mmCIF file of C-alpha atoms and ligand atoms in Angstrom:
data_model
loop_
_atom_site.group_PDB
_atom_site.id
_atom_site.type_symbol
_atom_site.label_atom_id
_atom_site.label_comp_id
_atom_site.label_asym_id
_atom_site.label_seq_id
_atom_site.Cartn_x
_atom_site.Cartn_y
_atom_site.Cartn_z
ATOM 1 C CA UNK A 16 84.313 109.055 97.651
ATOM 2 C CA UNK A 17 82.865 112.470 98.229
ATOM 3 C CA UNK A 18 80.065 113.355 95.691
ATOM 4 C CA UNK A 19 79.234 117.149 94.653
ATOM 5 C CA UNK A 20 76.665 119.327 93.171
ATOM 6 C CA UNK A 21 78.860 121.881 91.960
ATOM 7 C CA UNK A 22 77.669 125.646 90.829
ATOM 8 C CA UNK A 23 80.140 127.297 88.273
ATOM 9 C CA UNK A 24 80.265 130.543 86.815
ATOM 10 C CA UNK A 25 82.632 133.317 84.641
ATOM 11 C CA UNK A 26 82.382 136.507 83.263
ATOM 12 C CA UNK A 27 83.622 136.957 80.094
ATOM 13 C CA UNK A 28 87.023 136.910 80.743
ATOM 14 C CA UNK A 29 86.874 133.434 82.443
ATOM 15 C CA UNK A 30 84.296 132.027 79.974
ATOM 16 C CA UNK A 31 86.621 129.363 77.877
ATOM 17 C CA UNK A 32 88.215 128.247 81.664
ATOM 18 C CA UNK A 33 84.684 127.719 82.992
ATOM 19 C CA UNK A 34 84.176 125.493 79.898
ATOM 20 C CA UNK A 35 86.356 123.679 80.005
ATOM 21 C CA UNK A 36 86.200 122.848 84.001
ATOM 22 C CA UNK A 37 82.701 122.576 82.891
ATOM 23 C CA UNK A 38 83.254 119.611 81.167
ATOM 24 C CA UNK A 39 85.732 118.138 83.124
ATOM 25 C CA UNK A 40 83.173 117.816 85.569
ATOM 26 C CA UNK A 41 80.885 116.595 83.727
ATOM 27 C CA UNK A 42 83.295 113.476 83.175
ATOM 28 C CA UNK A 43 84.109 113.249 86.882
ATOM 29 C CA UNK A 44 82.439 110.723 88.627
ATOM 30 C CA UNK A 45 82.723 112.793 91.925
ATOM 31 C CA UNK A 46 80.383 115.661 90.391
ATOM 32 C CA UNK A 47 76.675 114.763 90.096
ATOM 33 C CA UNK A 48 75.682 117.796 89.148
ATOM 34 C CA UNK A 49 76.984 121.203 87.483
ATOM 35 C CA UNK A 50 74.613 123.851 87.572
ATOM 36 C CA UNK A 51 75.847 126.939 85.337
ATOM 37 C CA UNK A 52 74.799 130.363 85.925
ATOM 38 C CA UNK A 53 77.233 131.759 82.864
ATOM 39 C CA UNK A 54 78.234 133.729 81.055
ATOM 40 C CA UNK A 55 77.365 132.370 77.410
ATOM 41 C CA UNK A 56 79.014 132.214 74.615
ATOM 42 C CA UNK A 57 80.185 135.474 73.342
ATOM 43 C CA UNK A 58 78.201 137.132 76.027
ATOM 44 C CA UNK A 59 79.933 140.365 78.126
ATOM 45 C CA UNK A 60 77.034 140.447 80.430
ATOM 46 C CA UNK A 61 76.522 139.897 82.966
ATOM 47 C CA UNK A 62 79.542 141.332 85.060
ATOM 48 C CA UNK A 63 81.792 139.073 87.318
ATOM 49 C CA UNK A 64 79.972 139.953 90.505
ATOM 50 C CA UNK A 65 76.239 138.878 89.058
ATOM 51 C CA UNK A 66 77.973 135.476 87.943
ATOM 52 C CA UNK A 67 79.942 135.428 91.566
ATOM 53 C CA UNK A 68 76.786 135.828 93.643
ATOM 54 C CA UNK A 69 74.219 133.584 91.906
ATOM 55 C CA UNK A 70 77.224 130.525 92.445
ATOM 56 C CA UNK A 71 77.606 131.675 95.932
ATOM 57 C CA UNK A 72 73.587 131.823 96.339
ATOM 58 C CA UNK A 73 73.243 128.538 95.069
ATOM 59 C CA UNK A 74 75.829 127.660 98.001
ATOM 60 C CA UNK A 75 74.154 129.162 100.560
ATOM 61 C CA UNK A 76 70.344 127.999 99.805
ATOM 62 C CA UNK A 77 71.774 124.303 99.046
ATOM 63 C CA UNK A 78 71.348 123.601 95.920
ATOM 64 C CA UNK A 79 75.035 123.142 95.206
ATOM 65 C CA UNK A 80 78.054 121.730 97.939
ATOM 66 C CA UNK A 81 80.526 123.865 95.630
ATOM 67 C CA UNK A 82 81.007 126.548 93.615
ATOM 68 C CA UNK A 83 83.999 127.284 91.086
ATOM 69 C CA UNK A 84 84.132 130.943 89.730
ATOM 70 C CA UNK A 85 86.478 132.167 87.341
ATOM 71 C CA UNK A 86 87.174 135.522 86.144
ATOM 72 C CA UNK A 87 90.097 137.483 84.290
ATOM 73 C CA UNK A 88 92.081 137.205 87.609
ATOM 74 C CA UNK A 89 89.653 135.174 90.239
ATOM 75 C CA UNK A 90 90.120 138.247 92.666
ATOM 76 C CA UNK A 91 86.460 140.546 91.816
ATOM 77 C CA UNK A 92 84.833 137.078 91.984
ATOM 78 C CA UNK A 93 85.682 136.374 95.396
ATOM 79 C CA UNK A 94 85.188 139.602 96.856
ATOM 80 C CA UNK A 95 81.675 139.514 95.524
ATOM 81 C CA UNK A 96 80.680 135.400 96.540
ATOM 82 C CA UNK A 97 81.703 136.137 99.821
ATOM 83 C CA UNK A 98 79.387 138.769 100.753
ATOM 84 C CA UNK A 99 76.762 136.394 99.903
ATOM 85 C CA UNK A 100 76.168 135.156 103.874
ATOM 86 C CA UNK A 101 77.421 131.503 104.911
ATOM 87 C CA UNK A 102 79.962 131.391 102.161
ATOM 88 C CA UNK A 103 83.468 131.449 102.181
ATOM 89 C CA UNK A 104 84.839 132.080 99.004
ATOM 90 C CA UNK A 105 88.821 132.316 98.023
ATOM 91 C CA UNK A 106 91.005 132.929 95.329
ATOM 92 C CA UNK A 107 93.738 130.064 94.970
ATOM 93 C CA UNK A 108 96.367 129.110 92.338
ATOM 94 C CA UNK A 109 98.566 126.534 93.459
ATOM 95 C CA UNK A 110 98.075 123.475 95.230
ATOM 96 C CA UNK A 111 98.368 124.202 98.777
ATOM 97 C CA UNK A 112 96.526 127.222 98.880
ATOM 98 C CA UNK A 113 93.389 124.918 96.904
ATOM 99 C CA UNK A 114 93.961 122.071 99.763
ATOM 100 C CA UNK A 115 93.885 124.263 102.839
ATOM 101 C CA UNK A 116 91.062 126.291 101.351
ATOM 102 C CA UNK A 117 88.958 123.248 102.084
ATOM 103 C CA UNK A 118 90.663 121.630 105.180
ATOM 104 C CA UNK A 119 91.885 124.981 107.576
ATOM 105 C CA UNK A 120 89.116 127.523 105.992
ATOM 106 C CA UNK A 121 85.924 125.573 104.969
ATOM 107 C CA UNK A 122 85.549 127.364 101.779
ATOM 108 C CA UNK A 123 82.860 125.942 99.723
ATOM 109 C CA UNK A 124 83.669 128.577 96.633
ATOM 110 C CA UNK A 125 86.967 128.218 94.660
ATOM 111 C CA UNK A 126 87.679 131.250 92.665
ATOM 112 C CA UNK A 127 90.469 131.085 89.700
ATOM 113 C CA UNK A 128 92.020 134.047 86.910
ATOM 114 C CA UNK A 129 91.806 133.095 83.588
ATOM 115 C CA UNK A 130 94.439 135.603 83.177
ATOM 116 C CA UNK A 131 96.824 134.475 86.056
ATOM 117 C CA UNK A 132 97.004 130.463 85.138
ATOM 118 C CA UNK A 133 97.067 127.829 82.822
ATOM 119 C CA UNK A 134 94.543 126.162 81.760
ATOM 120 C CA UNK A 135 96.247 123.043 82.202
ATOM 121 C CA UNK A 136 97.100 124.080 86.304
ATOM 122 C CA UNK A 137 93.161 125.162 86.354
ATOM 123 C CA UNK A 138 91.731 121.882 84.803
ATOM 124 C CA UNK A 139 94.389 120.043 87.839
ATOM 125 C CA UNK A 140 93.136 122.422 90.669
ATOM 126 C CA UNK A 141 89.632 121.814 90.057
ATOM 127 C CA UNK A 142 90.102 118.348 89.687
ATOM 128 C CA UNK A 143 92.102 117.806 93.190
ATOM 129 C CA UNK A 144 89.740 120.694 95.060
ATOM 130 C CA UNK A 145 86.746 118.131 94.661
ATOM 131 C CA UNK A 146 89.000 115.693 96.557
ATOM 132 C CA UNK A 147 88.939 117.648 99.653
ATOM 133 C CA UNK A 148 86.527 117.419 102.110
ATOM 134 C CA UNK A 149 86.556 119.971 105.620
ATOM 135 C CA UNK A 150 86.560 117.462 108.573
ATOM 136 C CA UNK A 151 84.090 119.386 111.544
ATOM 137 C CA UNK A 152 86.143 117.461 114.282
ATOM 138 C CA UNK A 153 89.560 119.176 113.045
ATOM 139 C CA UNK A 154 91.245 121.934 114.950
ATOM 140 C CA UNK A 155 90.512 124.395 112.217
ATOM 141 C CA UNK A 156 86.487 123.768 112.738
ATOM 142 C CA UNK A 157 86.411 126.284 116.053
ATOM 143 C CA UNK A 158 88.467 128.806 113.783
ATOM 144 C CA UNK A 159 86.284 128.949 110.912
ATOM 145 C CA UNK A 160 83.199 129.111 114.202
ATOM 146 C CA UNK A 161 84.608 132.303 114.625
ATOM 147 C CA UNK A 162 83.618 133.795 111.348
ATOM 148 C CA UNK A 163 80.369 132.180 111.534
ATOM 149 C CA UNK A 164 79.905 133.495 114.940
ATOM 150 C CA UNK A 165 80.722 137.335 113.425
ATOM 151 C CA UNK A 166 78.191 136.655 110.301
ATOM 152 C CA UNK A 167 75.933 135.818 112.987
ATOM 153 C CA UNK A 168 76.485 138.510 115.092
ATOM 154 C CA UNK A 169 75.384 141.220 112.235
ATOM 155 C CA UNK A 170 71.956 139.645 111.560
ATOM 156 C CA UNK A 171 69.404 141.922 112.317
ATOM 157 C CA UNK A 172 71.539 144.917 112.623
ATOM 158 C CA UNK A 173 70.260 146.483 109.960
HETATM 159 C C1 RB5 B 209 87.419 142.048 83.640
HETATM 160 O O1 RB5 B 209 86.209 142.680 83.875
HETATM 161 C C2 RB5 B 209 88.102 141.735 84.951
HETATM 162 O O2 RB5 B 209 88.156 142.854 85.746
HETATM 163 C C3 RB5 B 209 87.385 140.614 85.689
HETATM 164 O O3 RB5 B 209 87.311 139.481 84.879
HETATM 165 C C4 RB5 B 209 88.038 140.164 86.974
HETATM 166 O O4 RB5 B 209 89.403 139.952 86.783
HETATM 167 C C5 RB5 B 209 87.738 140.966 88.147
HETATM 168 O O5 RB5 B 209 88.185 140.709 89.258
#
């Protein structure tokens, strides 16, 4: 059974979600640790992107395998965790698009819209994206080179 260190964060509009996912994960014997960046309670800052790029940092330096960001619509959180380098970060609401996230596109950051799903469809995305784990010997690992091989490509240029 895969085990995950998992970095979540929301803006105010995906505060309740991340809560809730929060504590699903807390039960989930899959998850050994949550690390949350925030919002608070009742806090409106920071913004989505702060929230989006310390998860995606956390990804990137290690300390977490995962990171699950929601927002009012999961969309501003994913543009900002995946200019963090080394991550790939997607939006996703149904079931497919959560699976191949992990398995064609080695995304380590799930992004979700308070505003787009139900809570109920959240909670079950989150809980079936921790059951996915990227296999390096698939066909899809030499695709997802490529982007790594472009990331790579612009260090130093500036
Ligand atoms: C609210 O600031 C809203 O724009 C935000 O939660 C998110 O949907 C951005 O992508």
């Amino acid at each position: 059974m895969p085990k995950w260190r998992v970095a979540i964060g929301s803006d105010d509009a995906g505060y309740d979600y991340k809560e809730k996912i929060k504590a699903d994960f807390l039960a989930d014997e899959r998850v050994t640790e949550v690390i949350d960046v925030g919002v608070g309670a009742g806090e409106t800052f920071p913004y989505y992107p702060t929230s989006a790029i310390a998860v995606a940092t956390h990804v990137a330096e290690g300390r977490a395998d995962r990171g699950l960001l929601i927002c009012g619509t999961g969309l501003g959180m994913a543009i900002a965790a995946d200019k963090v380098p080394g991550v790939r970060a997607v939006t996703a609401h149904d079931s497919y698009s959560v699976e191949r996230s992990v398995l064609s596109n080695n995304a380590q950051v799930l992004c979700m819209g308070q505003r787009v799903v139900g809570i109920e469809l959240a909670r079950r995305l989150a809980r079936e994206w921790l059951s996915y784990e990227f296999d390096d010997s698939s066909p899809s690992a030499a695709k997802v080179a490529v982007i790594t091989e472009y990331e790579d490509s612009l260090k130093g240029d500036s």
